[in-house]
């Protein structure tokens, strides 16, 4: 039984010997995911979210096109999706999520066709399959589709000699488009012209400062609704153009003949509701005396699409 105390003494002796220090295990580095192999990680190591990379910020950021190789991380519209995978690289959309109704890889905001026509290697879209996307029907009406009839209350005032002259009155005018309309099988307009004309006649309905006017007027307006940046901006509600009028005025003191005023000026309108036009005018009946003024116009649509047939079915 003497072996038991010996074994116990051996265990105590070994326990009193200081343990040899062992180096701590080396940290295991987390692999960096880079799905497209362009050198920009999908996400920084250890992070579940990170801002998108762009050329000016390449640290602690996530690849803005994780499945498309784009080491430069170019993001022209700054919406968080790199140009290499952005369906509309020049049109910013929150989080780069562009709708793509025809599933051709081009976002609806910048797609030139309602049917698939993907981009080529240079970034240009293929020609739209015209015969399938919309009818080749062209408006036979020489005045253009959307021929409309308006009642137009307006007020004008101008400086003539040393006096201010003004009037309020009522105009009647027609308005139409210039250019081709395109439609789908249901008759929905897929492309509309950018230029619109209007022409009519004006006469005083009430006298103001003893002025009486009557005569024709015309305008040409521009609304580029097919231009995506315009159609998505606040400017889409506005139209820009130029107008002209020819008014016979009541005889004004100090002139030989009844004034015949030819006025021209730029105009800005809000939809087909209201427009403003400053103008300069010449009195053609009295040695082309120069005067200037302005016009405020309200438009009330009465009839639309006068005499225009339904577009052909596909």
mmCIF file of C-alpha atoms in Angstrom:
data_model
loop_
_atom_site.group_PDB
_atom_site.id
_atom_site.type_symbol
_atom_site.label_atom_id
_atom_site.label_comp_id
_atom_site.label_asym_id
_atom_site.label_seq_id
_atom_site.Cartn_x
_atom_site.Cartn_y
_atom_site.Cartn_z
ATOM 1 C CA UNK A 1 0.000 0.000 0.000
ATOM 2 C CA UNK A 2 3.020 2.301 -0.103
ATOM 3 C CA UNK A 3 2.443 2.989 -3.800
ATOM 4 C CA UNK A 4 -0.647 5.110 -3.143
ATOM 5 C CA UNK A 5 1.220 7.883 -1.200
ATOM 6 C CA UNK A 6 3.867 7.820 -3.924
ATOM 7 C CA UNK A 7 1.333 8.345 -6.695
ATOM 8 C CA UNK A 8 -0.276 11.203 -4.773
ATOM 9 C CA UNK A 9 3.077 12.911 -4.284
ATOM 10 C CA UNK A 10 3.823 12.589 -8.022
ATOM 11 C CA UNK A 11 0.512 14.240 -8.941
ATOM 12 C CA UNK A 12 1.162 17.143 -6.534
ATOM 13 C CA UNK A 13 4.664 17.594 -7.936
ATOM 14 C CA UNK A 14 3.418 17.801 -11.519
ATOM 15 C CA UNK A 15 0.713 20.257 -10.571
ATOM 16 C CA UNK A 16 3.289 22.592 -8.979
ATOM 17 C CA UNK A 17 5.331 22.848 -12.232
ATOM 18 C CA UNK A 18 4.373 26.088 -14.114
ATOM 19 C CA UNK A 19 2.593 25.433 -17.415
ATOM 20 C CA UNK A 20 4.393 26.403 -20.556
ATOM 21 C CA UNK A 21 2.663 29.452 -22.084
ATOM 22 C CA UNK A 22 0.831 28.581 -25.314
ATOM 23 C CA UNK A 23 0.290 31.258 -27.997
ATOM 24 C CA UNK A 24 -3.383 32.203 -28.475
ATOM 25 C CA UNK A 25 -5.020 30.745 -31.553
ATOM 26 C CA UNK A 26 -4.708 32.964 -34.607
ATOM 27 C CA UNK A 27 -7.984 34.719 -35.527
ATOM 28 C CA UNK A 28 -9.768 33.162 -38.430
ATOM 29 C CA UNK A 29 -10.233 35.811 -41.127
ATOM 30 C CA UNK A 30 -13.744 36.001 -42.535
ATOM 31 C CA UNK A 31 -13.790 35.392 -46.279
ATOM 32 C CA UNK A 32 -14.678 38.453 -48.385
ATOM 33 C CA UNK A 33 -17.488 37.799 -50.845
ATOM 34 C CA UNK A 34 -16.866 39.254 -54.304
ATOM 35 C CA UNK A 35 -19.417 37.593 -56.560
ATOM 36 C CA UNK A 36 -18.350 39.308 -59.776
ATOM 37 C CA UNK A 37 -14.604 39.162 -59.076
ATOM 38 C CA UNK A 38 -14.009 42.850 -59.767
ATOM 39 C CA UNK A 39 -12.054 43.475 -56.556
ATOM 40 C CA UNK A 40 -14.891 45.328 -54.817
ATOM 41 C CA UNK A 41 -16.518 43.244 -52.051
ATOM 42 C CA UNK A 42 -20.247 42.605 -52.034
ATOM 43 C CA UNK A 43 -20.198 43.788 -48.404
ATOM 44 C CA UNK A 44 -17.372 44.808 -46.060
ATOM 45 C CA UNK A 45 -16.286 41.924 -43.793
ATOM 46 C CA UNK A 46 -18.517 41.506 -40.749
ATOM 47 C CA UNK A 47 -21.194 43.900 -42.011
ATOM 48 C CA UNK A 48 -24.717 43.171 -43.151
ATOM 49 C CA UNK A 49 -25.340 46.632 -44.637
ATOM 50 C CA UNK A 50 -23.123 49.274 -46.192
ATOM 51 C CA UNK A 51 -23.558 52.288 -48.469
ATOM 52 C CA UNK A 52 -23.048 51.713 -52.173
ATOM 53 C CA UNK A 53 -19.591 52.377 -53.552
ATOM 54 C CA UNK A 54 -18.855 55.081 -56.072
ATOM 55 C CA UNK A 55 -15.570 56.441 -57.474
ATOM 56 C CA UNK A 56 -15.127 58.947 -54.633
ATOM 57 C CA UNK A 57 -15.949 56.468 -51.865
ATOM 58 C CA UNK A 58 -14.285 53.074 -52.157
ATOM 59 C CA UNK A 59 -13.741 52.161 -48.471
ATOM 60 C CA UNK A 60 -16.242 50.423 -46.201
ATOM 61 C CA UNK A 61 -18.813 50.276 -48.980
ATOM 62 C CA UNK A 62 -20.672 47.595 -50.904
ATOM 63 C CA UNK A 63 -20.320 46.792 -54.601
ATOM 64 C CA UNK A 64 -23.044 48.761 -56.404
ATOM 65 C CA UNK A 65 -23.279 45.978 -59.021
ATOM 66 C CA UNK A 66 -22.420 42.756 -57.116
ATOM 67 C CA UNK A 67 -23.182 40.491 -60.092
ATOM 68 C CA UNK A 68 -21.630 42.642 -62.838
ATOM 69 C CA UNK A 69 -17.924 43.382 -63.024
ATOM 70 C CA UNK A 70 -17.401 47.145 -62.603
ATOM 71 C CA UNK A 71 -14.238 47.932 -60.629
ATOM 72 C CA UNK A 72 -14.661 51.673 -61.262
ATOM 73 C CA UNK A 73 -18.125 51.594 -59.559
ATOM 74 C CA UNK A 74 -19.353 54.374 -61.838
ATOM 75 C CA UNK A 75 -22.843 55.578 -60.857
ATOM 76 C CA UNK A 76 -23.757 58.425 -63.222
ATOM 77 C CA UNK A 77 -27.177 59.206 -61.752
ATOM 78 C CA UNK A 78 -26.168 58.662 -58.115
ATOM 79 C CA UNK A 79 -29.087 56.367 -57.267
ATOM 80 C CA UNK A 80 -26.970 53.597 -55.721
ATOM 81 C CA UNK A 81 -27.001 51.267 -58.732
ATOM 82 C CA UNK A 82 -23.842 51.274 -60.842
ATOM 83 C CA UNK A 83 -24.062 52.031 -64.538
ATOM 84 C CA UNK A 84 -23.136 48.424 -65.360
ATOM 85 C CA UNK A 85 -26.400 47.100 -63.889
ATOM 86 C CA UNK A 86 -28.660 50.168 -63.765
ATOM 87 C CA UNK A 87 -31.621 49.785 -66.178
ATOM 88 C CA UNK A 88 -31.606 53.593 -66.566
ATOM 89 C CA UNK A 89 -28.056 54.765 -65.774
ATOM 90 C CA UNK A 90 -28.849 58.449 -66.377
ATOM 91 C CA UNK A 91 -32.208 58.543 -64.576
ATOM 92 C CA UNK A 92 -32.058 58.492 -60.763
ATOM 93 C CA UNK A 93 -34.612 56.296 -59.010
ATOM 94 C CA UNK A 94 -34.633 55.508 -55.308
ATOM 95 C CA UNK A 95 -32.441 52.439 -54.672
ATOM 96 C CA UNK A 96 -32.046 52.039 -58.423
ATOM 97 C CA UNK A 97 -35.296 50.068 -58.662
ATOM 98 C CA UNK A 98 -36.624 50.877 -62.123
ATOM 99 C CA UNK A 99 -39.813 49.248 -63.361
ATOM 100 C CA UNK A 100 -39.310 47.226 -66.543
ATOM 101 C CA UNK A 101 -42.728 46.336 -67.974
ATOM 102 C CA UNK A 102 -41.409 44.614 -71.116
ATOM 103 C CA UNK A 103 -38.552 42.883 -69.267
ATOM 104 C CA UNK A 104 -35.880 43.902 -71.769
ATOM 105 C CA UNK A 105 -33.381 45.180 -69.212
ATOM 106 C CA UNK A 106 -34.203 48.827 -69.880
ATOM 107 C CA UNK A 107 -36.204 50.667 -67.200
ATOM 108 C CA UNK A 108 -39.565 52.140 -68.150
ATOM 109 C CA UNK A 109 -38.313 55.651 -67.324
ATOM 110 C CA UNK A 110 -35.886 55.587 -70.249
ATOM 111 C CA UNK A 111 -37.267 52.824 -72.476
ATOM 112 C CA UNK A 112 -37.954 53.936 -76.048
ATOM 113 C CA UNK A 113 -40.412 51.124 -76.777
ATOM 114 C CA UNK A 114 -43.152 49.201 -74.993
ATOM 115 C CA UNK A 115 -41.886 45.901 -76.443
ATOM 116 C CA UNK A 116 -38.495 44.270 -75.760
ATOM 117 C CA UNK A 117 -35.648 46.149 -77.453
ATOM 118 C CA UNK A 118 -32.571 45.674 -75.290
ATOM 119 C CA UNK A 119 -29.388 47.751 -75.440
ATOM 120 C CA UNK A 120 -26.359 46.728 -77.467
ATOM 121 C CA UNK A 121 -22.749 46.800 -76.245
ATOM 122 C CA UNK A 122 -22.559 50.537 -76.904
ATOM 123 C CA UNK A 123 -25.646 51.172 -74.764
ATOM 124 C CA UNK A 124 -28.011 52.066 -77.624
ATOM 125 C CA UNK A 125 -31.420 50.403 -77.727
ATOM 126 C CA UNK A 126 -32.334 48.230 -80.672
ATOM 127 C CA UNK A 127 -34.983 49.588 -83.058
ATOM 128 C CA UNK A 128 -38.496 49.185 -81.758
ATOM 129 C CA UNK A 129 -40.517 46.507 -83.614
ATOM 130 C CA UNK A 130 -42.875 49.148 -85.032
ATOM 131 C CA UNK A 131 -45.446 46.791 -86.483
ATOM 132 C CA UNK A 132 -46.011 45.089 -83.147
ATOM 133 C CA UNK A 133 -45.650 47.859 -80.587
ATOM 134 C CA UNK A 134 -48.067 50.367 -82.070
ATOM 135 C CA UNK A 135 -49.986 51.116 -85.209
ATOM 136 C CA UNK A 136 -48.444 52.923 -88.147
ATOM 137 C CA UNK A 137 -51.671 54.932 -88.282
ATOM 138 C CA UNK A 138 -51.068 58.571 -89.013
ATOM 139 C CA UNK A 139 -53.675 61.201 -88.392
ATOM 140 C CA UNK A 140 -55.363 62.114 -91.688
ATOM 141 C CA UNK A 141 -56.564 65.381 -90.208
ATOM 142 C CA UNK A 142 -54.138 68.047 -91.506
ATOM 143 C CA UNK A 143 -54.707 70.101 -88.364
ATOM 144 C CA UNK A 144 -53.501 67.256 -86.159
ATOM 145 C CA UNK A 145 -55.033 64.989 -83.578
ATOM 146 C CA UNK A 146 -56.493 66.393 -80.369
ATOM 147 C CA UNK A 147 -58.161 69.208 -82.267
ATOM 148 C CA UNK A 148 -59.861 71.136 -79.471
ATOM 149 C CA UNK A 149 -62.165 74.106 -79.146
ATOM 150 C CA UNK A 150 -61.642 76.589 -76.277
ATOM 151 C CA UNK A 151 -63.414 79.566 -74.783
ATOM 152 C CA UNK A 152 -60.710 81.963 -73.674
ATOM 153 C CA UNK A 153 -61.290 84.828 -71.216
ATOM 154 C CA UNK A 154 -58.263 87.094 -71.205
ATOM 155 C CA UNK A 155 -56.968 90.443 -70.046
ATOM 156 C CA UNK A 156 -54.363 92.578 -71.764
ATOM 157 C CA UNK A 157 -52.677 95.852 -71.000
ATOM 158 C CA UNK A 158 -50.060 97.880 -72.813
ATOM 159 C CA UNK A 159 -48.287 101.190 -72.769
ATOM 160 C CA UNK A 160 -49.259 103.396 -75.710
ATOM 161 C CA UNK A 161 -47.552 106.768 -75.877
ATOM 162 C CA UNK A 162 -47.940 108.324 -72.449
ATOM 163 C CA UNK A 163 -50.988 106.280 -71.468
ATOM 164 C CA UNK A 164 -51.750 102.777 -70.209
ATOM 165 C CA UNK A 165 -54.399 100.981 -72.217
ATOM 166 C CA UNK A 166 -56.101 97.797 -71.113
ATOM 167 C CA UNK A 167 -59.090 95.579 -71.688
ATOM 168 C CA UNK A 168 -60.758 92.359 -70.688
ATOM 169 C CA UNK A 169 -62.480 90.227 -73.258
ATOM 170 C CA UNK A 170 -63.404 86.817 -74.566
ATOM 171 C CA UNK A 171 -61.643 84.728 -77.178
ATOM 172 C CA UNK A 172 -62.564 81.613 -79.119
ATOM 173 C CA UNK A 173 -59.841 79.373 -80.499
ATOM 174 C CA UNK A 174 -58.953 75.976 -81.884
ATOM 175 C CA UNK A 175 -55.868 74.039 -80.771
ATOM 176 C CA UNK A 176 -54.174 71.008 -82.285
ATOM 177 C CA UNK A 177 -50.913 69.090 -82.495
ATOM 178 C CA UNK A 178 -48.110 69.052 -85.045
ATOM 179 C CA UNK A 179 -46.574 65.640 -85.639
ATOM 180 C CA UNK A 180 -47.361 61.941 -85.523
ATOM 181 C CA UNK A 181 -49.294 60.113 -82.823
ATOM 182 C CA UNK A 182 -48.697 56.410 -82.148
ATOM 183 C CA UNK A 183 -51.081 54.041 -80.417
ATOM 184 C CA UNK A 184 -51.247 50.525 -79.027
ATOM 185 C CA UNK A 185 -53.943 48.006 -79.886
ATOM 186 C CA UNK A 186 -56.250 49.472 -77.255
ATOM 187 C CA UNK A 187 -55.951 52.975 -78.684
ATOM 188 C CA UNK A 188 -53.709 54.258 -75.884
ATOM 189 C CA UNK A 189 -51.264 56.901 -77.089
ATOM 190 C CA UNK A 190 -47.698 55.628 -76.752
ATOM 191 C CA UNK A 191 -46.088 58.637 -78.392
ATOM 192 C CA UNK A 192 -47.390 62.171 -78.602
ATOM 193 C CA UNK A 193 -46.048 65.179 -80.526
ATOM 194 C CA UNK A 194 -44.131 67.928 -78.759
ATOM 195 C CA UNK A 195 -45.524 70.885 -80.724
ATOM 196 C CA UNK A 196 -49.037 72.322 -80.449
ATOM 197 C CA UNK A 197 -50.691 75.218 -82.256
ATOM 198 C CA UNK A 198 -53.648 77.396 -81.384
ATOM 199 C CA UNK A 199 -55.430 80.129 -83.330
ATOM 200 C CA UNK A 200 -58.535 82.177 -82.735
ATOM 201 C CA UNK A 201 -60.160 85.570 -82.462
ATOM 202 C CA UNK A 202 -60.563 87.976 -79.536
ATOM 203 C CA UNK A 203 -63.000 90.755 -78.778
ATOM 204 C CA UNK A 204 -63.636 92.971 -75.761
ATOM 205 C CA UNK A 205 -66.454 91.833 -73.514
ATOM 206 C CA UNK A 206 -66.025 94.760 -71.136
ATOM 207 C CA UNK A 207 -64.313 98.111 -71.489
ATOM 208 C CA UNK A 208 -61.422 99.044 -69.226
ATOM 209 C CA UNK A 209 -59.853 102.512 -69.499
ATOM 210 C CA UNK A 210 -62.068 103.089 -72.582
ATOM 211 C CA UNK A 211 -60.223 100.510 -74.705
ATOM 212 C CA UNK A 212 -61.908 98.433 -77.386
ATOM 213 C CA UNK A 213 -60.085 95.676 -79.233
ATOM 214 C CA UNK A 214 -60.891 92.988 -81.758
ATOM 215 C CA UNK A 215 -58.679 90.760 -83.875
ATOM 216 C CA UNK A 216 -57.022 87.355 -84.428
ATOM 217 C CA UNK A 217 -54.232 85.732 -82.464
ATOM 218 C CA UNK A 218 -52.118 82.574 -82.756
ATOM 219 C CA UNK A 219 -49.584 80.641 -80.662
ATOM 220 C CA UNK A 220 -47.098 77.793 -81.003
ATOM 221 C CA UNK A 221 -46.274 75.815 -77.847
ATOM 222 C CA UNK A 222 -43.679 73.185 -76.970
ATOM 223 C CA UNK A 223 -44.184 70.325 -74.474
ATOM 224 C CA UNK A 224 -41.579 67.521 -74.920
ATOM 225 C CA UNK A 225 -43.558 64.820 -73.101
ATOM 226 C CA UNK A 226 -41.534 62.081 -74.822
ATOM 227 C CA UNK A 227 -38.347 63.428 -73.198
ATOM 228 C CA UNK A 228 -38.049 61.414 -69.978
ATOM 229 C CA UNK A 229 -36.349 64.049 -67.748
ATOM 230 C CA UNK A 230 -39.027 66.591 -68.704
ATOM 231 C CA UNK A 231 -41.893 64.133 -68.254
ATOM 232 C CA UNK A 232 -40.753 63.246 -64.719
ATOM 233 C CA UNK A 233 -39.943 66.773 -63.533
ATOM 234 C CA UNK A 234 -42.095 69.625 -62.255
ATOM 235 C CA UNK A 235 -41.763 71.204 -65.718
ATOM 236 C CA UNK A 236 -44.092 68.577 -67.239
ATOM 237 C CA UNK A 237 -47.042 70.742 -66.195
ATOM 238 C CA UNK A 238 -45.717 73.699 -68.187
ATOM 239 C CA UNK A 239 -45.668 74.555 -71.859
ATOM 240 C CA UNK A 240 -43.401 77.094 -73.499
ATOM 241 C CA UNK A 241 -43.924 78.923 -76.746
ATOM 242 C CA UNK A 242 -44.425 82.114 -78.696
ATOM 243 C CA UNK A 243 -47.590 84.028 -79.487
ATOM 244 C CA UNK A 244 -48.736 86.788 -81.806
ATOM 245 C CA UNK A 245 -51.844 88.942 -82.075
ATOM 246 C CA UNK A 246 -53.247 91.563 -84.422
ATOM 247 C CA UNK A 247 -55.691 93.945 -82.705
ATOM 248 C CA UNK A 248 -57.680 96.866 -83.984
ATOM 249 C CA UNK A 249 -57.993 99.309 -81.088
ATOM 250 C CA UNK A 250 -60.406 102.104 -80.413
ATOM 251 C CA UNK A 251 -59.196 105.428 -81.745
ATOM 252 C CA UNK A 252 -56.646 106.788 -79.257
ATOM 253 C CA UNK A 253 -56.251 110.514 -78.645
ATOM 254 C CA UNK A 254 -53.340 112.044 -80.543
ATOM 255 C CA UNK A 255 -53.115 109.526 -83.396
ATOM 256 C CA UNK A 256 -54.333 109.941 -86.953
ATOM 257 C CA UNK A 257 -55.754 106.481 -87.617
ATOM 258 C CA UNK A 258 -57.358 103.784 -85.552
ATOM 259 C CA UNK A 259 -54.390 101.759 -84.169
ATOM 260 C CA UNK A 260 -53.675 98.363 -85.720
ATOM 261 C CA UNK A 261 -51.394 96.624 -83.225
ATOM 262 C CA UNK A 262 -49.182 93.700 -84.261
ATOM 263 C CA UNK A 263 -47.759 92.120 -81.106
ATOM 264 C CA UNK A 264 -45.328 89.233 -80.611
ATOM 265 C CA UNK A 265 -43.881 87.716 -77.425
ATOM 266 C CA UNK A 266 -42.891 84.578 -75.514
ATOM 267 C CA UNK A 267 -45.503 82.708 -73.517
ATOM 268 C CA UNK A 268 -45.510 80.275 -70.613
ATOM 269 C CA UNK A 269 -48.579 78.220 -69.828
ATOM 270 C CA UNK A 270 -49.711 75.787 -67.153
ATOM 271 C CA UNK A 271 -51.313 72.817 -68.946
ATOM 272 C CA UNK A 272 -54.327 74.154 -70.869
ATOM 273 C CA UNK A 273 -55.550 76.294 -68.018
ATOM 274 C CA UNK A 274 -53.647 79.563 -67.854
ATOM 275 C CA UNK A 275 -50.858 81.286 -69.758
ATOM 276 C CA UNK A 276 -48.918 84.552 -69.540
ATOM 277 C CA UNK A 277 -47.420 86.432 -72.489
ATOM 278 C CA UNK A 278 -45.393 89.654 -72.370
ATOM 279 C CA UNK A 279 -45.255 91.256 -75.791
ATOM 280 C CA UNK A 280 -43.885 94.120 -77.882
ATOM 281 C CA UNK A 281 -46.107 95.569 -80.576
ATOM 282 C CA UNK A 282 -46.058 97.920 -83.545
ATOM 283 C CA UNK A 283 -48.909 100.200 -84.596
ATOM 284 C CA UNK A 284 -49.063 99.415 -88.313
ATOM 285 C CA UNK A 285 -51.545 102.217 -88.917
ATOM 286 C CA UNK A 286 -49.518 105.010 -87.306
ATOM 287 C CA UNK A 287 -45.895 105.018 -88.437
ATOM 288 C CA UNK A 288 -45.167 101.733 -86.645
ATOM 289 C CA UNK A 289 -45.201 103.286 -83.195
ATOM 290 C CA UNK A 290 -43.660 100.853 -80.715
ATOM 291 C CA UNK A 291 -45.405 99.896 -77.461
ATOM 292 C CA UNK A 292 -45.227 97.026 -75.009
ATOM 293 C CA UNK A 293 -47.512 95.183 -72.622
ATOM 294 C CA UNK A 294 -48.687 91.812 -71.362
ATOM 295 C CA UNK A 295 -51.550 89.326 -71.589
ATOM 296 C CA UNK A 296 -53.108 86.908 -69.077
ATOM 297 C CA UNK A 297 -55.194 84.125 -70.611
ATOM 298 C CA UNK A 298 -57.508 81.481 -69.121
ATOM 299 C CA UNK A 299 -58.543 78.530 -71.301
ATOM 300 C CA UNK A 300 -61.716 76.478 -70.898
ATOM 301 C CA UNK A 301 -61.896 73.411 -73.136
ATOM 302 C CA UNK A 302 -65.304 72.840 -74.723
ATOM 303 C CA UNK A 303 -64.759 70.090 -77.327
ATOM 304 C CA UNK A 304 -61.900 67.678 -78.015
ATOM 305 C CA UNK A 305 -60.765 65.329 -80.813
ATOM 306 C CA UNK A 306 -62.992 66.981 -83.393
ATOM 307 C CA UNK A 307 -63.477 64.752 -86.450
ATOM 308 C CA UNK A 308 -60.631 62.368 -85.539
ATOM 309 C CA UNK A 309 -61.237 58.631 -86.265
ATOM 310 C CA UNK A 310 -60.411 55.831 -83.868
ATOM 311 C CA UNK A 311 -56.873 54.468 -84.488
ATOM 312 C CA UNK A 312 -56.573 51.242 -86.454
ATOM 313 C CA UNK A 313 -56.328 47.958 -84.610
ATOM 314 C CA UNK A 314 -53.164 45.909 -84.932
#
